[in-house]
Amino acid sequence: MSGGGFWYMGGYARYVWPCIGFAGVVLVWNLWSARRSLAAAKIRASRALAMAASEAR
Amino acid sequence: MWTWFYKLASPPYVYRVAAALMPWFLGLAAVTIGYGLIGGLVFAPPDYQQGDAFRIIYVHVPSAILSVTVYTIMAVASAIALIWRIKVGHAVAAASAPIGASLTLLALVTGSMWGKPMWGTYWAWDPRLTSELILLFLYVGVMSLRSAFEDPARGDRAAALLAVVGVVNVPIVHFSVVWWNSLHQGSTLVTLEGPKMQSSMLWPLLSMLLGFTLFYGAVLCIRVQGEVLQRERQSAWVREAIKS
């Protein structure tokens, strides 16, 4: 497939490329939001541990 | 084997295993998705009927298969959590829900984009499309129900119950093209005669399917760690875990 033909996708470019792009967005969002929720859970857990330690004193 | 199964009920063990597996899953997912995309978009020939529009298959089919697979995993994890009162089951179900919902949305959007040039419409109230839309509503329902309760344990139980009841929709999604007249084509990959695709089209598709599965595994590992920490934050082992 030539370079121009690759982007043209036989006339279906406006259907194919948005699908590939949206798939990329979904995959990146999944990774980003999962990492964000893990980081938030670590912060909440360390706060809970700190509170428990101060109550024990 | 049973010892390993029992270990899966231990939150610290699951946390450690998820952290160790995640980079492997993510690395392999990047390789297989990269191979699948290059093979599918560059090297596979155009379809004799659909031309280059068929290339949407490389993101539509993996996301559609994963949408029902992830729901099934979520329902099984919920059932395990309800029956044996295993907290890790709730953690796996809670971690799977947003991943499954996003993949279901991806399957619906890419299917709609594929439908326009092939069927002449973005949407039809077709059995496959409608049951897939119901699947998305079930995912949203499970996530909403979990967060609707002040007591997280009650939220977990209510969401698990809905996940288990909603699994009835999974065979409906799968067999809708067989049971009813449907615009949607039948299965291409899983047939009695074997896959109906030419190998230069098939291998990139299988690679994308494997890549999406590994990607789900990687994101699940990250989310499960967060869910386990959330549920175990008063436990002593958490102190060591969050240091690393």
Short mmCIF file of C-alpha atoms in Angstrom, two decimals:
data_model
loop_
_atom_site.label_atom_id
_atom_site.label_comp_id
_atom_site.label_asym_id
_atom_site.label_seq_id
_atom_site.Cartn_x
_atom_site.Cartn_y
_atom_site.Cartn_z
CA MET A 1 0.00 0.00 0.00
CA SER A 2 1.42 3.42 -0.99
CA GLY A 3 1.72 6.26 1.54
CA GLY A 4 -1.20 8.25 0.10
CA GLY A 5 -3.32 5.13 -0.31
CA PHE A 6 -2.63 4.19 3.29
CA TRP A 7 -4.13 7.43 4.63
CA TYR A 8 -6.93 7.43 2.02
CA MET A 9 -8.03 3.88 3.02
CA GLY A 10 -9.83 3.29 -0.26
CA GLY A 11 -12.21 6.19 0.45
CA TYR A 12 -13.11 4.96 3.96
CA ALA A 13 -10.56 7.09 5.82
CA ARG A 14 -13.24 9.10 7.65
CA TYR A 15 -14.57 5.87 9.16
CA VAL A 16 -11.35 3.89 9.74
CA TRP A 17 -9.08 6.54 11.28
CA PRO A 18 -11.57 7.87 13.87
CA CYS A 19 -12.06 4.25 15.02
CA ILE A 20 -8.31 3.70 15.41
CA GLY A 21 -7.97 7.08 17.14
CA PHE A 22 -10.85 6.41 19.53
CA ALA A 23 -9.37 2.99 20.36
CA GLY A 24 -6.10 4.73 21.22
CA VAL A 25 -7.94 7.23 23.42
CA VAL A 26 -9.76 4.42 25.26
CA LEU A 27 -6.54 2.46 25.88
CA VAL A 28 -4.62 5.54 27.08
CA TRP A 29 -7.55 6.63 29.30
CA ASN A 30 -7.68 3.16 30.88
CA LEU A 31 -4.00 3.21 31.73
CA TRP A 32 -4.07 6.81 32.98
CA SER A 33 -7.18 6.43 35.15
CA ALA A 34 -5.97 3.12 36.61
CA ARG A 35 -2.62 4.65 37.62
CA ARG A 36 -4.43 7.69 39.02
CA SER A 37 -6.79 5.55 41.14
CA LEU A 38 -3.85 3.48 42.44
CA ALA A 39 -1.96 6.64 43.41
CA ALA A 40 -5.09 7.98 45.17
CA ALA A 41 -5.56 4.66 47.01
CA LYS A 42 -1.91 4.78 48.20
CA ILE A 43 -2.41 8.32 49.54
CA ARG A 44 -5.65 7.32 51.34
CA ALA A 45 -3.97 4.22 52.79
CA SER A 46 -0.96 6.17 54.08
CA ARG A 47 -3.32 8.74 55.67
CA ALA A 48 -5.30 5.96 57.34
CA LEU A 49 -2.09 4.39 58.65
CA ALA A 50 -0.85 7.75 59.95
CA MET A 51 -4.16 8.36 61.74
CA ALA A 52 -4.09 4.88 63.27
CA ALA A 53 -0.52 5.48 64.48
CA SER A 54 -1.39 8.85 66.06
CA GLU A 55 -4.43 7.32 67.79
CA ALA A 56 -2.25 4.50 69.17
CA ARG A 57 0.05 7.11 70.77
CA MET B 1 -3.36 -26.29 42.74
CA TRP B 2 -5.87 -25.70 45.54
CA THR B 3 -3.15 -24.04 47.63
CA TRP B 4 -2.60 -21.56 44.81
CA PHE B 5 -6.37 -21.00 44.59
CA TYR B 6 -6.59 -20.34 48.33
CA LYS B 7 -3.65 -17.92 48.06
CA LEU B 8 -5.70 -15.85 45.60
CA ALA B 9 -8.05 -15.02 48.47
CA SER B 10 -5.18 -13.34 50.33
CA PRO B 11 -5.09 -9.55 49.65
CA PRO B 12 -1.31 -9.12 50.23
CA TYR B 13 -0.56 -12.05 47.89
CA VAL B 14 -2.85 -10.67 45.18
CA TYR B 15 -1.33 -7.20 45.60
CA ARG B 16 2.21 -8.57 45.14
CA VAL B 17 1.28 -10.81 42.20
CA ALA B 18 -0.58 -7.96 40.44
CA ALA B 19 2.39 -5.62 40.89
CA ALA B 20 4.79 -8.25 39.50
CA LEU B 21 2.64 -9.23 36.51
CA MET B 22 1.63 -5.75 35.37
CA PRO B 23 4.83 -4.73 33.49
CA TRP B 24 4.90 -8.08 31.65
CA PHE B 25 1.29 -7.80 30.57
CA LEU B 26 1.76 -4.19 29.47
CA GLY B 27 4.98 -4.88 27.53
CA LEU B 28 3.52 -7.90 25.73
CA ALA B 29 0.32 -5.96 25.02
CA ALA B 30 2.34 -3.16 23.37
CA VAL B 31 4.19 -5.68 21.16
CA THR B 32 1.09 -7.65 20.10
CA ILE B 33 -1.08 -4.55 19.52
CA GLY B 34 1.78 -2.96 17.53
CA TYR B 35 2.14 -6.10 15.38
CA GLY B 36 -1.63 -6.37 14.93
CA LEU B 37 -2.02 -2.73 13.90
CA ILE B 38 0.83 -2.81 11.38
CA GLY B 39 -0.31 -6.16 9.98
CA GLY B 40 -3.96 -5.13 9.83
CA LEU B 41 -3.62 -1.57 8.56
CA VAL B 42 -0.59 -1.92 6.29
CA PHE B 43 -0.06 -5.50 5.11
CA ALA B 44 -3.53 -7.10 5.08
CA PRO B 45 -5.23 -6.81 1.66
CA PRO B 46 -8.55 -4.95 1.34
CA ASP B 47 -11.67 -7.08 1.72
CA TYR B 48 -13.24 -8.07 -1.63
CA GLN B 49 -16.66 -6.71 -0.57
CA GLN B 50 -15.97 -4.05 2.08
CA GLY B 51 -12.70 -2.66 0.75
CA ASP B 52 -10.53 -0.93 3.38
CA ALA B 53 -13.54 -0.30 5.68
CA PHE B 54 -13.07 -3.87 6.95
CA ARG B 55 -9.92 -2.68 8.80
CA ILE B 56 -12.19 -1.37 11.57
CA ILE B 57 -12.38 -5.08 12.52
CA TYR B 58 -8.93 -4.78 14.15
CA VAL B 59 -10.30 -2.61 16.96
CA HIS B 60 -13.99 -3.55 16.84
CA VAL B 61 -13.75 -7.33 17.27
CA PRO B 62 -11.17 -7.36 20.13
CA SER B 63 -13.15 -4.71 22.05
CA ALA B 64 -16.47 -6.52 21.45
CA ILE B 65 -15.06 -9.92 22.55
CA LEU B 66 -13.41 -8.34 25.60
CA SER B 67 -16.63 -6.50 26.52
CA VAL B 68 -18.44 -9.80 27.16
CA THR B 69 -15.36 -11.61 28.50
CA VAL B 70 -14.68 -8.89 31.09
CA TYR B 71 -18.34 -8.92 32.14
CA THR B 72 -18.15 -12.70 32.63
CA ILE B 73 -14.97 -12.33 34.71
CA MET B 74 -16.68 -9.59 36.74
CA ALA B 75 -19.73 -11.81 37.34
CA VAL B 76 -17.61 -14.84 38.34
CA ALA B 77 -15.51 -12.70 40.72
CA SER B 78 -18.74 -11.26 42.18
CA ALA B 79 -20.22 -14.73 42.65
CA ILE B 80 -17.03 -15.92 44.39
CA ALA B 81 -17.13 -12.85 46.64
CA LEU B 82 -20.81 -13.38 47.50
CA ILE B 83 -20.60 -17.14 48.09
CA TRP B 84 -17.25 -17.40 49.94
CA ARG B 85 -17.16 -13.81 51.27
CA ILE B 86 -13.77 -13.22 49.66
CA LYS B 87 -12.92 -9.52 49.54
CA VAL B 88 -10.50 -9.97 46.63
CA GLY B 89 -13.49 -11.06 44.52
CA HIS B 90 -15.14 -7.68 45.09
CA ALA B 91 -11.82 -5.97 44.29
CA VAL B 92 -11.50 -7.83 40.95
CA ALA B 93 -15.14 -7.06 40.07
CA ALA B 94 -14.77 -3.37 40.96
CA ALA B 95 -11.51 -3.17 38.99
CA SER B 96 -13.03 -4.87 35.93
CA ALA B 97 -16.16 -2.70 35.65
CA PRO B 98 -14.64 0.54 34.25
CA ILE B 99 -12.36 -1.38 31.88
CA GLY B 100 -15.28 -3.43 30.57
CA ALA B 101 -17.51 -0.35 30.25
CA SER B 102 -14.90 1.52 28.22
CA LEU B 103 -14.33 -1.49 25.93
CA THR B 104 -18.10 -1.87 25.44
CA LEU B 105 -18.32 1.81 24.49
CA LEU B 106 -15.41 1.29 22.07
CA ALA B 107 -17.18 -1.72 20.51
CA LEU B 108 -20.40 0.29 20.11
CA VAL B 109 -18.70 3.38 18.62
CA THR B 110 -16.50 1.42 16.20
CA GLY B 111 -19.44 -0.80 15.24
CA SER B 112 -21.50 2.30 14.56
CA MET B 113 -18.70 3.82 12.44
CA TRP B 114 -18.45 0.54 10.51
CA GLY B 115 -22.24 0.34 10.12
CA LYS B 116 -22.55 3.66 8.31
CA PRO B 117 -20.63 2.72 5.12
CA MET B 118 -21.82 -0.92 5.15
CA TRP B 119 -25.48 -0.70 6.27
CA GLY B 120 -26.12 2.96 5.45
CA THR B 121 -26.83 3.88 9.09
CA TYR B 122 -24.88 4.52 12.28
CA TRP B 123 -27.46 2.75 14.43
CA ALA B 124 -30.24 0.19 14.10
CA TRP B 125 -32.25 -1.44 16.88
CA ASP B 126 -30.72 -4.74 15.89
CA PRO B 127 -30.53 -7.62 18.46
CA ARG B 128 -26.69 -7.58 18.60
CA LEU B 129 -26.42 -3.80 18.88
CA THR B 130 -29.25 -3.53 21.41
CA SER B 131 -27.93 -6.33 23.65
CA GLU B 132 -24.44 -4.75 23.53
CA LEU B 133 -26.00 -1.41 24.55
CA ILE B 134 -27.75 -3.19 27.46
CA LEU B 135 -24.32 -4.58 28.42
CA LEU B 136 -23.00 -1.00 28.64
CA PHE B 137 -25.98 -0.04 30.84
CA LEU B 138 -25.26 -3.04 33.07
CA TYR B 139 -21.64 -1.95 33.53
CA VAL B 140 -22.78 1.60 34.36
CA GLY B 141 -25.42 0.18 36.73
CA VAL B 142 -22.87 -1.99 38.55
CA MET B 143 -20.46 0.95 38.98
CA SER B 144 -23.22 3.34 40.09
CA LEU B 145 -24.67 0.84 42.56
CA ARG B 146 -21.26 0.23 44.14
CA SER B 147 -20.75 3.93 44.80
CA ALA B 148 -24.38 4.60 45.84
CA PHE B 149 -23.96 3.21 49.39
CA GLU B 150 -22.19 4.93 52.26
CA ASP B 151 -21.13 1.54 53.59
CA PRO B 152 -18.65 0.17 50.98
CA ALA B 153 -19.39 -3.45 52.01
CA ARG B 154 -23.10 -3.01 51.21
CA GLY B 155 -22.18 -1.32 47.92
CA ASP B 156 -19.94 -4.27 47.05
CA ARG B 157 -22.71 -6.78 47.77
CA ALA B 158 -25.39 -4.87 45.82
CA ALA B 159 -23.08 -4.40 42.81
CA ALA B 160 -22.07 -8.08 42.94
CA LEU B 161 -25.71 -9.15 42.92
CA LEU B 162 -26.47 -6.99 39.86
CA ALA B 163 -23.31 -8.28 38.11
CA VAL B 164 -24.37 -11.89 38.70
CA VAL B 165 -27.98 -11.30 37.58
CA GLY B 166 -26.83 -9.32 34.53
CA VAL B 167 -24.64 -12.16 33.26
CA VAL B 168 -27.79 -13.52 31.60
CA ASN B 169 -27.18 -10.85 28.94
CA VAL B 170 -23.81 -12.37 27.93
CA PRO B 171 -25.22 -15.38 25.99
CA ILE B 172 -27.88 -13.06 24.54
CA VAL B 173 -25.12 -10.82 23.11
CA HIS B 174 -23.24 -13.83 21.75
CA PHE B 175 -26.17 -15.76 20.24
CA SER B 176 -28.30 -12.77 19.16
CA VAL B 177 -27.08 -13.14 15.56
CA VAL B 178 -28.16 -16.81 15.60
CA TRP B 179 -31.47 -16.53 17.47
CA TRP B 180 -32.89 -13.53 15.61
CA ASN B 181 -32.69 -11.92 12.17
CA SER B 182 -29.80 -9.49 12.42
CA LEU B 183 -28.03 -6.94 10.27
CA HIS B 184 -24.87 -7.95 12.09
CA GLN B 185 -22.80 -10.68 10.50
CA GLY B 186 -22.32 -14.03 12.24
CA SER B 187 -19.12 -15.21 13.89
CA THR B 188 -16.01 -14.99 11.72
CA LEU B 189 -13.45 -16.42 14.13
CA VAL B 190 -15.28 -19.19 15.97
CA THR B 191 -17.04 -21.51 13.52
CA LEU B 192 -17.20 -25.28 13.15
CA GLU B 193 -15.27 -25.03 9.87
CA GLY B 194 -12.58 -22.82 11.43
CA PRO B 195 -11.97 -19.09 10.90
CA LYS B 196 -13.47 -17.67 7.69
CA MET B 197 -10.63 -15.20 7.09
CA GLN B 198 -7.52 -15.33 4.95
CA SER B 199 -4.37 -15.80 7.06
CA SER B 200 -2.88 -12.37 6.24
CA MET B 201 -6.04 -10.81 7.70
CA LEU B 202 -6.50 -13.37 10.48
CA TRP B 203 -3.09 -13.23 12.21
CA PRO B 204 -3.16 -9.47 12.85
CA LEU B 205 -6.70 -9.87 14.23
CA LEU B 206 -5.63 -12.68 16.58
CA SER B 207 -2.65 -10.57 17.62
CA MET B 208 -4.94 -7.61 18.39
CA LEU B 209 -7.24 -9.91 20.36
CA LEU B 210 -4.29 -11.20 22.40
CA GLY B 211 -3.00 -7.63 22.81
CA PHE B 212 -6.34 -6.31 24.10
CA THR B 213 -6.56 -9.28 26.50
CA LEU B 214 -3.05 -8.60 27.83
CA PHE B 215 -3.88 -4.90 28.08
CA TYR B 216 -6.97 -5.76 30.13
CA GLY B 217 -4.70 -7.90 32.33
CA ALA B 218 -2.27 -5.01 32.81
CA VAL B 219 -4.95 -2.44 33.68
CA LEU B 220 -6.71 -4.99 35.90
CA CYS B 221 -3.44 -5.51 37.82
CA ILE B 222 -3.13 -1.76 38.45
CA ARG B 223 -6.77 -1.30 39.42
CA VAL B 224 -6.83 -4.42 41.63
CA GLN B 225 -3.88 -3.04 43.62
CA GLY B 226 -5.86 0.16 44.23
CA GLU B 227 -9.04 -1.70 45.16
CA VAL B 228 -7.16 -4.02 47.54
CA LEU B 229 -5.44 -1.05 49.23
CA GLN B 230 -8.81 0.68 49.56
CA ARG B 231 -10.31 -2.33 51.32
CA GLU B 232 -7.26 -3.20 53.44
CA ARG B 233 -5.97 0.24 54.38
CA GLN B 234 -6.14 -0.53 58.11
CA SER B 235 -4.02 -3.69 57.75
CA ALA B 236 -0.40 -3.87 58.83
CA TRP B 237 0.91 -5.26 55.53
CA VAL B 238 -0.28 -2.11 53.70
CA ARG B 239 2.47 -0.04 55.37
CA GLU B 240 5.18 -2.14 53.68
CA ALA B 241 3.27 -2.34 50.40
CA ILE B 242 2.89 1.41 49.88
CA LYS B 243 6.56 2.02 50.70
CA SER B 244 7.65 -0.12 47.73
#
